Coordinates of C-alpha atoms and ligand atoms in Angstrom, one line a residue:
X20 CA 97.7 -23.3 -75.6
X21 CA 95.4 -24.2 -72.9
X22 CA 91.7 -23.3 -73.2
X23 CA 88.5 -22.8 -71.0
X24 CA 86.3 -25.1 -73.7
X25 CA 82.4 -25.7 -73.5
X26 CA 81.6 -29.0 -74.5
X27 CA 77.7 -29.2 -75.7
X28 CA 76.5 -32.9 -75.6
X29 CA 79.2 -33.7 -73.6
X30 CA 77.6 -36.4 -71.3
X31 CA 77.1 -38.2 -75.1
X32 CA 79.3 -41.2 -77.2
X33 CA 81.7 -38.7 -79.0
X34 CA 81.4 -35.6 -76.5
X35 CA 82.8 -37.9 -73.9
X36 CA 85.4 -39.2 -75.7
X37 CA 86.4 -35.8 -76.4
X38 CA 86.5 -34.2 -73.0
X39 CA 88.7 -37.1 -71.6
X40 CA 91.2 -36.0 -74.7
X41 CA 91.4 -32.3 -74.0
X42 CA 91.2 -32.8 -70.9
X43 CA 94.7 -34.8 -70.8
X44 CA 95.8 -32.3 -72.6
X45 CA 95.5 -30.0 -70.1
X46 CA 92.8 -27.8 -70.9
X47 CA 89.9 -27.0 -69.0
X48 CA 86.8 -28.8 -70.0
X49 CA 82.9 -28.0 -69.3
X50 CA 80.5 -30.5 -70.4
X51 CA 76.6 -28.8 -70.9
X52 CA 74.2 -31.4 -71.9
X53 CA 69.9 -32.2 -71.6
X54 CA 70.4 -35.7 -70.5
X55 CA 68.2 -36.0 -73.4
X56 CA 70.2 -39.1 -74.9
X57 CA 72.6 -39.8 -71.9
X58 CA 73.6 -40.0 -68.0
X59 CA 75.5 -37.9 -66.0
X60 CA 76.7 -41.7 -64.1
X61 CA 79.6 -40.6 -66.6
X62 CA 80.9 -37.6 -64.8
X63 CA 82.1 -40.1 -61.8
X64 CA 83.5 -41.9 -64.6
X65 CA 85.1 -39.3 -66.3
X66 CA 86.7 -38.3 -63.1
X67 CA 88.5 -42.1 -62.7
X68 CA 89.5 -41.6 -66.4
X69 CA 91.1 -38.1 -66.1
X70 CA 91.8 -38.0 -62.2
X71 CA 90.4 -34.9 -61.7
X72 CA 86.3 -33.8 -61.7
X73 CA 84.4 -32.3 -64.9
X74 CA 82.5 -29.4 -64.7
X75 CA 78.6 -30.0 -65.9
X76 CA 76.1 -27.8 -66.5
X77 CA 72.5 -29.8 -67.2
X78 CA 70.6 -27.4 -69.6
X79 CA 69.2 -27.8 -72.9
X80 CA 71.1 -25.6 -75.8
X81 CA 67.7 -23.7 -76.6
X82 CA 67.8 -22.0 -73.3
X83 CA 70.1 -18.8 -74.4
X84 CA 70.2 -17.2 -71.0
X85 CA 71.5 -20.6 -69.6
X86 CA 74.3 -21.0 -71.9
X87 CA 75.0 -17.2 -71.6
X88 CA 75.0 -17.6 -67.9
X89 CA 78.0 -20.8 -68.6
X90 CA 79.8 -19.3 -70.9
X91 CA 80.4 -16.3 -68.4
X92 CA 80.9 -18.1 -65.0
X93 CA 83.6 -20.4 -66.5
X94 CA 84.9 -17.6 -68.7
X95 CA 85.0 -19.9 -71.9
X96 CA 87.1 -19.4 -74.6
X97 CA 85.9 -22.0 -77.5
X98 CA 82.8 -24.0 -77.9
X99 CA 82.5 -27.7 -79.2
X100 CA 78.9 -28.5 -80.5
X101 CA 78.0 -31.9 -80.2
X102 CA 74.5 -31.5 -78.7
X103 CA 71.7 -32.5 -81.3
X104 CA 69.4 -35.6 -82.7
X105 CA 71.3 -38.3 -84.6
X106 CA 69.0 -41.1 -85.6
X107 CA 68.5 -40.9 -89.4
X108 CA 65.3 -42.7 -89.8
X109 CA 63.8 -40.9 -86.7
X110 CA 64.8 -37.5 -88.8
X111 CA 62.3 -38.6 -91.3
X112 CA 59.4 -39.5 -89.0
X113 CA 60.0 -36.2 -87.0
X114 CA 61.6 -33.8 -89.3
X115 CA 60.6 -30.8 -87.2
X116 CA 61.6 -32.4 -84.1
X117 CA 65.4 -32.3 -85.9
X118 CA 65.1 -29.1 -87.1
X119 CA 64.1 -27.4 -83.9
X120 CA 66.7 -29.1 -82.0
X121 CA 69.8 -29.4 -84.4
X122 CA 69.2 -25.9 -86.0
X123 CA 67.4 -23.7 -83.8
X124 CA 69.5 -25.0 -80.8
X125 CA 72.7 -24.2 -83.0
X126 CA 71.3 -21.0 -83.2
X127 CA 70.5 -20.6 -79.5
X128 CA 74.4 -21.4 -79.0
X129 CA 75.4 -19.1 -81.7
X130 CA 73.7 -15.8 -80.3
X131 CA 75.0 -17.0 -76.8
X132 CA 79.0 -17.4 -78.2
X133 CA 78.2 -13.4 -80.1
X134 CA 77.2 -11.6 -77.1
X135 CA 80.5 -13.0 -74.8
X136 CA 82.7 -12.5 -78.0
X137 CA 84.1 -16.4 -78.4
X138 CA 85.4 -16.7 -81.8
X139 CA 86.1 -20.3 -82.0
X140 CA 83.7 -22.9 -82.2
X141 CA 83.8 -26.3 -84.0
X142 CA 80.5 -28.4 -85.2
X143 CA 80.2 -31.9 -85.3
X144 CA 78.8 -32.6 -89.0
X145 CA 78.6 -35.3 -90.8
X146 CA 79.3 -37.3 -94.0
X147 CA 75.5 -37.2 -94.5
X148 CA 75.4 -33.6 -95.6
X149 CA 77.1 -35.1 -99.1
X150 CA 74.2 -37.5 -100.3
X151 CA 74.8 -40.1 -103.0
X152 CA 77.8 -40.1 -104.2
X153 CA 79.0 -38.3 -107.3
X154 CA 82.3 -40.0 -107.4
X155 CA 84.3 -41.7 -104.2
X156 CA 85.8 -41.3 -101.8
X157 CA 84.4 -38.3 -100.8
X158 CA 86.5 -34.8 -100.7
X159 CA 85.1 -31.8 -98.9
X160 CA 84.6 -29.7 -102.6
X161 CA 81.9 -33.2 -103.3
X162 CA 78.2 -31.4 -103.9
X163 CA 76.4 -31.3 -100.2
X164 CA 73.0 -33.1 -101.4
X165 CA 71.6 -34.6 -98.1
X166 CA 69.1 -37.0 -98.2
X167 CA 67.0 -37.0 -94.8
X168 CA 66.0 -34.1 -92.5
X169 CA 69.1 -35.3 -90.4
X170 CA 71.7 -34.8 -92.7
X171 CA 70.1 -31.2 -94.3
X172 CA 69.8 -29.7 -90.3
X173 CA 73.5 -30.7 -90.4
X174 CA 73.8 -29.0 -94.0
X175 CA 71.8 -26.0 -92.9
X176 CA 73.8 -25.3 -89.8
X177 CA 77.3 -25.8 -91.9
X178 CA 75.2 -23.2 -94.2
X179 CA 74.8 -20.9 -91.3
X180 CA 78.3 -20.9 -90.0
X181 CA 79.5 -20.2 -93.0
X182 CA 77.4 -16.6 -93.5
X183 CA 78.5 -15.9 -90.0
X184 CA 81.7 -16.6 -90.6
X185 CA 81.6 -13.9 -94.0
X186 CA 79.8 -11.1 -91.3
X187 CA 82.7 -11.7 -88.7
X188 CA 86.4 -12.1 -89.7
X189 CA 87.5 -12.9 -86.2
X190 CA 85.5 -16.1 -86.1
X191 CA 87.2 -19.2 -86.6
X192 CA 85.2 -22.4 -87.4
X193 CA 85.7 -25.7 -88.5
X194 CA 82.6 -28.0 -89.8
X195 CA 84.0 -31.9 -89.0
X196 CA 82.3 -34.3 -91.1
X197 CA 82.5 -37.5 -89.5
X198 CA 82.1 -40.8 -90.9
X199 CA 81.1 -43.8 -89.3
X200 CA 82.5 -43.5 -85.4
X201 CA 82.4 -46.9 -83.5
X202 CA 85.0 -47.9 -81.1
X203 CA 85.6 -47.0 -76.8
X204 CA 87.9 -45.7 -74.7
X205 CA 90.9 -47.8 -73.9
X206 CA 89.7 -48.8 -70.4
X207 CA 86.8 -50.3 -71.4
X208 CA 85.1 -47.2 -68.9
X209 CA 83.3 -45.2 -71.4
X210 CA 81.5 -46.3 -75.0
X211 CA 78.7 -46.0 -76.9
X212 CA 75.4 -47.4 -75.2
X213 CA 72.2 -46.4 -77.0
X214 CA 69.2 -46.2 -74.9
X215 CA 67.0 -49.2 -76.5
X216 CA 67.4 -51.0 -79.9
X217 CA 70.7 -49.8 -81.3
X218 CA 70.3 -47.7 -84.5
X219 CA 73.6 -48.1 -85.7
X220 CA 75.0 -51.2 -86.6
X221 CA 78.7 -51.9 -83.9
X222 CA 77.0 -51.9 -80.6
X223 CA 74.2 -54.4 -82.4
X224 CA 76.3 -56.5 -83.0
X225 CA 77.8 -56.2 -79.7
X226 CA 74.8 -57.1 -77.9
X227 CA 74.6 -59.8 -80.4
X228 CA 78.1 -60.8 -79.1
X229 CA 77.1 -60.6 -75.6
X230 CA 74.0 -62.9 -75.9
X231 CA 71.3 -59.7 -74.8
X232 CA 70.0 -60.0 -78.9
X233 CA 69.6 -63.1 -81.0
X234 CA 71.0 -61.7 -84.1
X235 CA 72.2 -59.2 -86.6
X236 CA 69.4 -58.0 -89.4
X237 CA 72.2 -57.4 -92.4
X238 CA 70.3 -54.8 -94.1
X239 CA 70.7 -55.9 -98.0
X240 CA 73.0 -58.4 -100.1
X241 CA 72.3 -57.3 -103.3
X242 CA 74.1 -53.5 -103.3
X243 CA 77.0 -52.6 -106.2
X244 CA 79.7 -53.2 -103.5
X245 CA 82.6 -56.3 -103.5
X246 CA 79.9 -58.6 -101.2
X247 CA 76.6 -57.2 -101.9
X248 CA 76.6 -55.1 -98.2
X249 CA 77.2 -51.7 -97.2
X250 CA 80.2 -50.2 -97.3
X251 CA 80.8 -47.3 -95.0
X252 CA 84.3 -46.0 -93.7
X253 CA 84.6 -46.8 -89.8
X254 CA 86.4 -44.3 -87.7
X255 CA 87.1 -44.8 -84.4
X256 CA 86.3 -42.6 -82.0
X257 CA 89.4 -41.8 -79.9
X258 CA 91.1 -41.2 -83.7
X259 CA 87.9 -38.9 -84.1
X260 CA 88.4 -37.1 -80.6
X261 CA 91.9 -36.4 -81.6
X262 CA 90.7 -34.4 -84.5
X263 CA 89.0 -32.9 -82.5
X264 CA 92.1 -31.3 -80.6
X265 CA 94.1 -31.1 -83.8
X266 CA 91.0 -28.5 -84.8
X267 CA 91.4 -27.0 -82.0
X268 CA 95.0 -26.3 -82.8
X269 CA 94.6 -25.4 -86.4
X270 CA 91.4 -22.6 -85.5
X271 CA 94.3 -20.8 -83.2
X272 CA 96.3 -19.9 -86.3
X273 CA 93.4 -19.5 -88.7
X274 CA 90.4 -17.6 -88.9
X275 CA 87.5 -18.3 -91.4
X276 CA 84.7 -20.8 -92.1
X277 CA 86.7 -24.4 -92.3
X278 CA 85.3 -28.1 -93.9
X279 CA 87.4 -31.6 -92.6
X280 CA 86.2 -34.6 -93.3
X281 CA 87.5 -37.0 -90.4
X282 CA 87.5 -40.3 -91.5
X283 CA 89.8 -43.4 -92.4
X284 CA 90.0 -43.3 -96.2
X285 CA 89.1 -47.2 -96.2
X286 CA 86.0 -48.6 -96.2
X287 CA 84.5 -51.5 -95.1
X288 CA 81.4 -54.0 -95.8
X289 CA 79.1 -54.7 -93.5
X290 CA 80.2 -58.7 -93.5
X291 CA 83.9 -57.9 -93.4
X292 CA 83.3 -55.5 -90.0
X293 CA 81.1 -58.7 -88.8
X294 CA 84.2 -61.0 -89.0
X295 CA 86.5 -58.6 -87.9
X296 CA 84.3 -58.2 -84.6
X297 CA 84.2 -62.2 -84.7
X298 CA 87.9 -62.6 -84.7
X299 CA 88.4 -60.0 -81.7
X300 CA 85.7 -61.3 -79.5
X301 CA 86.3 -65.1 -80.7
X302 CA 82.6 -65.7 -81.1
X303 CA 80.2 -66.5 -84.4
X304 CA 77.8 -63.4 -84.6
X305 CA 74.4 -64.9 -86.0
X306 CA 73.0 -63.1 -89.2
X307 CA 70.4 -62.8 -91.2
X308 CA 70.2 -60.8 -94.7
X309 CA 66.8 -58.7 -94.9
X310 CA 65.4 -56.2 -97.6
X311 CA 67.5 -53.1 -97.8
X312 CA 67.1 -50.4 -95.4
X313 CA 64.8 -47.1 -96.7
X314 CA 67.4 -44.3 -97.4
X315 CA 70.9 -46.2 -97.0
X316 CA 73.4 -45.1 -99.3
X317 CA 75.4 -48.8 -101.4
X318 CA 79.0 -47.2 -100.8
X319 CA 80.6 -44.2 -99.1
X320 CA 83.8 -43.5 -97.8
X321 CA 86.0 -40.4 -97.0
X322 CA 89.6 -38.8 -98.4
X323 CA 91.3 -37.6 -95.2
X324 CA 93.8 -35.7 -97.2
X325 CA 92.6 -32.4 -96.1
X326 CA 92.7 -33.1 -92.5
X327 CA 96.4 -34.8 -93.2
X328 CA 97.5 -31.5 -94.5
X329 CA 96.1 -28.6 -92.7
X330 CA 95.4 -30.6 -89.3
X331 CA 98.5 -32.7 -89.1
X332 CA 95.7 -35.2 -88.2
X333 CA 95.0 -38.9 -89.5
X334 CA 93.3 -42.2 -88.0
X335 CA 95.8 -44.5 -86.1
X336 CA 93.5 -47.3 -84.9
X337 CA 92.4 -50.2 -87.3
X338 CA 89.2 -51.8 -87.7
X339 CA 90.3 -54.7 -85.2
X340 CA 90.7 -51.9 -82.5
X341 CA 87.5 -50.8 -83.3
X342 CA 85.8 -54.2 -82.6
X343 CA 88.1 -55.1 -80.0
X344 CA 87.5 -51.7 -78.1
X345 CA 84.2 -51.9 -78.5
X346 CA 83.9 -55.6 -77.3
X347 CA 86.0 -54.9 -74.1
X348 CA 83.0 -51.9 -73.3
X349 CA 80.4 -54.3 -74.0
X350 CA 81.8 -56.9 -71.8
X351 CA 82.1 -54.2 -68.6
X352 CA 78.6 -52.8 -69.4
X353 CA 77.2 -56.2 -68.5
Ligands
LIG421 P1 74.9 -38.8 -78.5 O1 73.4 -38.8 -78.6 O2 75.6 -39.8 -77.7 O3 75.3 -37.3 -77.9 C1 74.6 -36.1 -78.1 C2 74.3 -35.5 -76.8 O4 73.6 -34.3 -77.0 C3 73.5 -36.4 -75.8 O5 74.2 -36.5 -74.6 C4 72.2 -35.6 -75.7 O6 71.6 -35.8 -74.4 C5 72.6 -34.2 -75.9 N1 71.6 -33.3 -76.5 C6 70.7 -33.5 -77.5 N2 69.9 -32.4 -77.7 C7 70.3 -31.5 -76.8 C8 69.9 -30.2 -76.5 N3 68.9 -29.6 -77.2 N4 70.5 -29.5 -75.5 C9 71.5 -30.1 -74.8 N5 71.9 -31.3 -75.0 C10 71.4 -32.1 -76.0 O7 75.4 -38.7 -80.0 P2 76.9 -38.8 -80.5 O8 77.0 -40.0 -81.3 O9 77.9 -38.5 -79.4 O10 76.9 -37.6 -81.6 C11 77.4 -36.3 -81.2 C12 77.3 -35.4 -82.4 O11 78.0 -36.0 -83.5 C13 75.8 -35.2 -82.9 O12 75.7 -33.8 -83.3 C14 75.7 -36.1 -84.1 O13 74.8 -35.7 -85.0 C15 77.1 -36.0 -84.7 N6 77.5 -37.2 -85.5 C16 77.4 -38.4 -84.9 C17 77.7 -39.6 -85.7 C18 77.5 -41.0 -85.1 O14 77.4 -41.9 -85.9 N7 77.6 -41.1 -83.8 C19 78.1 -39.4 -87.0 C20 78.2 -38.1 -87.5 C21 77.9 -37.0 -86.8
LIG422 N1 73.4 -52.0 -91.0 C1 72.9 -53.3 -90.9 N2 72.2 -53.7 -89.9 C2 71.9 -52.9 -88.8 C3 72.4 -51.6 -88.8 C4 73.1 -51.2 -89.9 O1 73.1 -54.1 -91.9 O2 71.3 -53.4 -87.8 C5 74.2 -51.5 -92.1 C6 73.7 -50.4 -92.8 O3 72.8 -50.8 -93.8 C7 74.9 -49.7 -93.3 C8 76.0 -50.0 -92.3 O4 75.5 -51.1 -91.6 O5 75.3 -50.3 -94.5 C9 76.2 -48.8 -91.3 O6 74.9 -48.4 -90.8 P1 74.8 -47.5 -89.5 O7 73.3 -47.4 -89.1 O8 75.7 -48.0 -88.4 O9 75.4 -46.1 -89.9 P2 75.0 -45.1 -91.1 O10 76.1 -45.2 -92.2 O11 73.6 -45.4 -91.6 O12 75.0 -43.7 -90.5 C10 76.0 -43.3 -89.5 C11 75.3 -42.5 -88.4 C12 75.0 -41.1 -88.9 C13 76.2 -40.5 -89.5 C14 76.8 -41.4 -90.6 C15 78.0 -40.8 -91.2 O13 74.1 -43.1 -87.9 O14 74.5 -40.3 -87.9 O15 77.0 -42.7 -90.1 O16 78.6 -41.6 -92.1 F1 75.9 -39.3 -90.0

C-alpha cells in the first residue's frame, strides 16, 4: 500500500538511495535533512531519476516543533530515520557530539511521531552495535557489545525503541543493521561523495582510481583473516534500499520492536575488494600496508537469514557491481 513517508537524512548516501526506491514504487516521499553532511543539488537530481520533484524540508531533527509542523502538513504516515553522525573514529574524539545528535535527535523525532499518532518507523542501525565477534557470521540474537560512542548511540537508540515499543502495542519498528554499504545508483547520478578525506574505504579507493589521491593506506596485514586484511561483508546500497521497502512491507502486517541485519552473508578482504575495483575500472590501484587502524574489528560479516525469511528480502548485486557502480559515479562526479 502506498504511504506518505518522511525520510530523515534524506539528502544523504543511503537516504537518497532510498527515496528514489519508494518513490518508484509509488509512494510519496519527503526528504527532511540539516545539510549537515550533504547538498540539496540532489533534489534536481532526484527529480531526473524519479521524473517527478521531492518534497524537502531543511531542519535539523532536534527541532521538535519543526518536524511536528512536517509530519502534519504532508500528513505522514511512517518515518525512516537515517539522519545522524557516522564517522567511527570522529565518535571517539567527540563522543557527546554523537550522543546529542544520534540519540537526543532520535528522541526529538520520537516525541514528534507520538503526538501525530505514526506507528511505523524504521532506524537505520548498524552492525557496530554487536562488537567483537563472539562467533561469525553475525545473527541478530549475537550479544550487542559496541565498541565506540558511535556504535553504543546506535545501541542506545535500538534500546529505546525497544521500551517504546513494550509501552505501545500499536508501534511497529524495525532496527536495520547494516553492514558495509558501498555501491551507486545505476545511472551513475547519485552516490556516495564524502565531504573531504573519505572515512570509509570504496570511495578512497575511487579517488585513488580517478587520479584526485595517490594511494590507498591498507590499514593492517597481519589480522587472523585468509590475507592478513580486513574482512567486512559489502552490501550494496540499492540491495540495502530495497530492504528498506521490504521493511516497510513487513511493519504493515506486524506490530512490535523488530531486529534485521541487512547484509550479504559473504565477506570480503580488503585486498580482494581492491582487485575487484581493479578489474571493473581496468586500472592498478597503488597501495600501501600501514599499522592497524585504532578500534577496527579483524573479521565480521552478517547471516541474512532473518531478513530472507520474515522480509522476503536478500542482496542481488555482487561485489563487481559494487565497484563497478561505484566507479561509473566516480567517473561523472569528475
Ligand atoms: P550521510 O551522512 O550521507 O547521511 C546522513 C544525513 O543526515 C546527512 O545528509 C546529514 O546532513 C543528515 N543529518 C545529520 N544529522 C542531522 C540532524 N541532526 N538533523 C537532520 N539531518 C541530519 O550518511 P549515510 O551513509 O547515508 O548513513 C545514513 C544512516 O545510516 C546513518 O544513521 C548512519 O549511521 C547509518 N549507517 C551508515 C553506514 C555506512 O557505512 N554508510 C553503515 C551503518 C549504518
Ligand atoms: N580500510 C583500509 N583503508 C582505508 C579505509 C578502510 O584499509 O583507507 C579498511 C578497514 O581497516 C576495514 C575495511 O577497510 O578493514 C572497511 O573499513 P571502512 O572504514 O570502510 O568501514 P568500517 O567497517 O570501519 O565501518 C563501516 C561504517 C560504519 C558502519 C559499519 C558497519 O563506517 O558506519 O561499516 O559494518 F557501522
Amino acid at each position: 500500500m502506498a504511504e506518505r513517508i518522511l525520510i530523515t537524512g534524506g539528502t544523504g548516501y543511503i537516504g537518497s538511495h532510498t527515496a528514489v526506491v519508494l518513490s518508484q514504487l509509488g509512494h510519496d516521499i519527503v526528504l527532511y535533512d540539516n545539510l549537515s553532511n550533504s547538498s540539496d543539488a540532489i533534489l534536481d537530481v532526484l527529480q531526473e531519476i524519479t521524473g517527478k520533484p521531492i518534497p524537502f524540508v531543511k531542519g535539523d531533527i532536534r527541532d521538535t516543533d519543526l518536524v511536528i509542523h512536517t509530519l502534519k502538513s504532508h500528513n505522514i504516515d511512517a518515518i525512516i530515520h537515517f539522519a545522524g553522525l557516522k564517522a567511527v573514529g570522529e565518535s571517539v574524539e567527540k563522543p557527546l557530539d554523537y550522543f546529542a545528535n544520534n540519540i537526543q535527535g532520535a528522541i526529538s523525532l520520537l516525541k514528534a511521531l507520538q503526538t501525530q499518532s505514526i506507528n511505523t518507523f524504521i532506524f537505520s542501525s548498524s552492525a557496530t552495535v554487536y562488537g567483537e565477534p563472539q562467533y561469525l557470521p553475525f545473527d541478530e540474537e549475537h550479544p550487542t557489545n559496541a565498541l565506540t560512542p558511535y556504535g553504543r548511540s546506535k545501541k542506545h537508540v535500538e534500546e529505546i525503541l525497544k521500551d517504546l515499543a513494550s509501552s505501545n502495542p500499536a508501534l511497529r519498528i524495525s532496527c536495520l543493521r547494516y553492514f558495509n554499504p558501498v555501491g551507486a545508483h545505476e545511472s551513475g547520478l547519485i552516490g556516495e561523495n564524502p565531504k573531504g578525506k573519505p572515512n570509509n574505504i570504496m570511495p578512497f579507493i575511487a579517488q585513488v582510481a580517478i587520479g584526485d589521491r595517490e594511494e590507498l593506506c591498507v590499514f593492517g596485514d597481519d589480522y587472523p583473516t585468509s590475507d592478513g586484511t580486513g574482512v567486512r561483508d559489502y552490501i550494496h546500497v540499492m540491495d540495502l534500499a530495497e530492504g528498506h521497502a521490504s521493511s516497510l512491507a513487513f511493519l504493515e502486517n506486524n506490530t512490535g520492536w523488530h531486529a534485521f541485519n541487512l547484509g550479504s552473508g559473504t565477506g570480503f578482504s580488503v585486498l580482494e575488494l581492491i582487485h575487484a575495483f581493479e578489474e571493473e575500472a581496468n586500472c592498478t590501484i597503488p597501495y600501501r600496508i600501514i599499522g592497524r587502524r585504532a578500534g577496527d574489528i579483524a573479521e565480521y560479516y552478517s547471516n541474512p537469514d532473518k531478513a530472507a525469511k520474515l522480509l522476503g528480502w536478500k542482496t542481488k548485486r555482487n561485489l563487481n557491481e559494487m565497484c563497478s557502480s561505484t566507479w561509473q559515479f566516480q567517473k561523472k562526479l569528475n
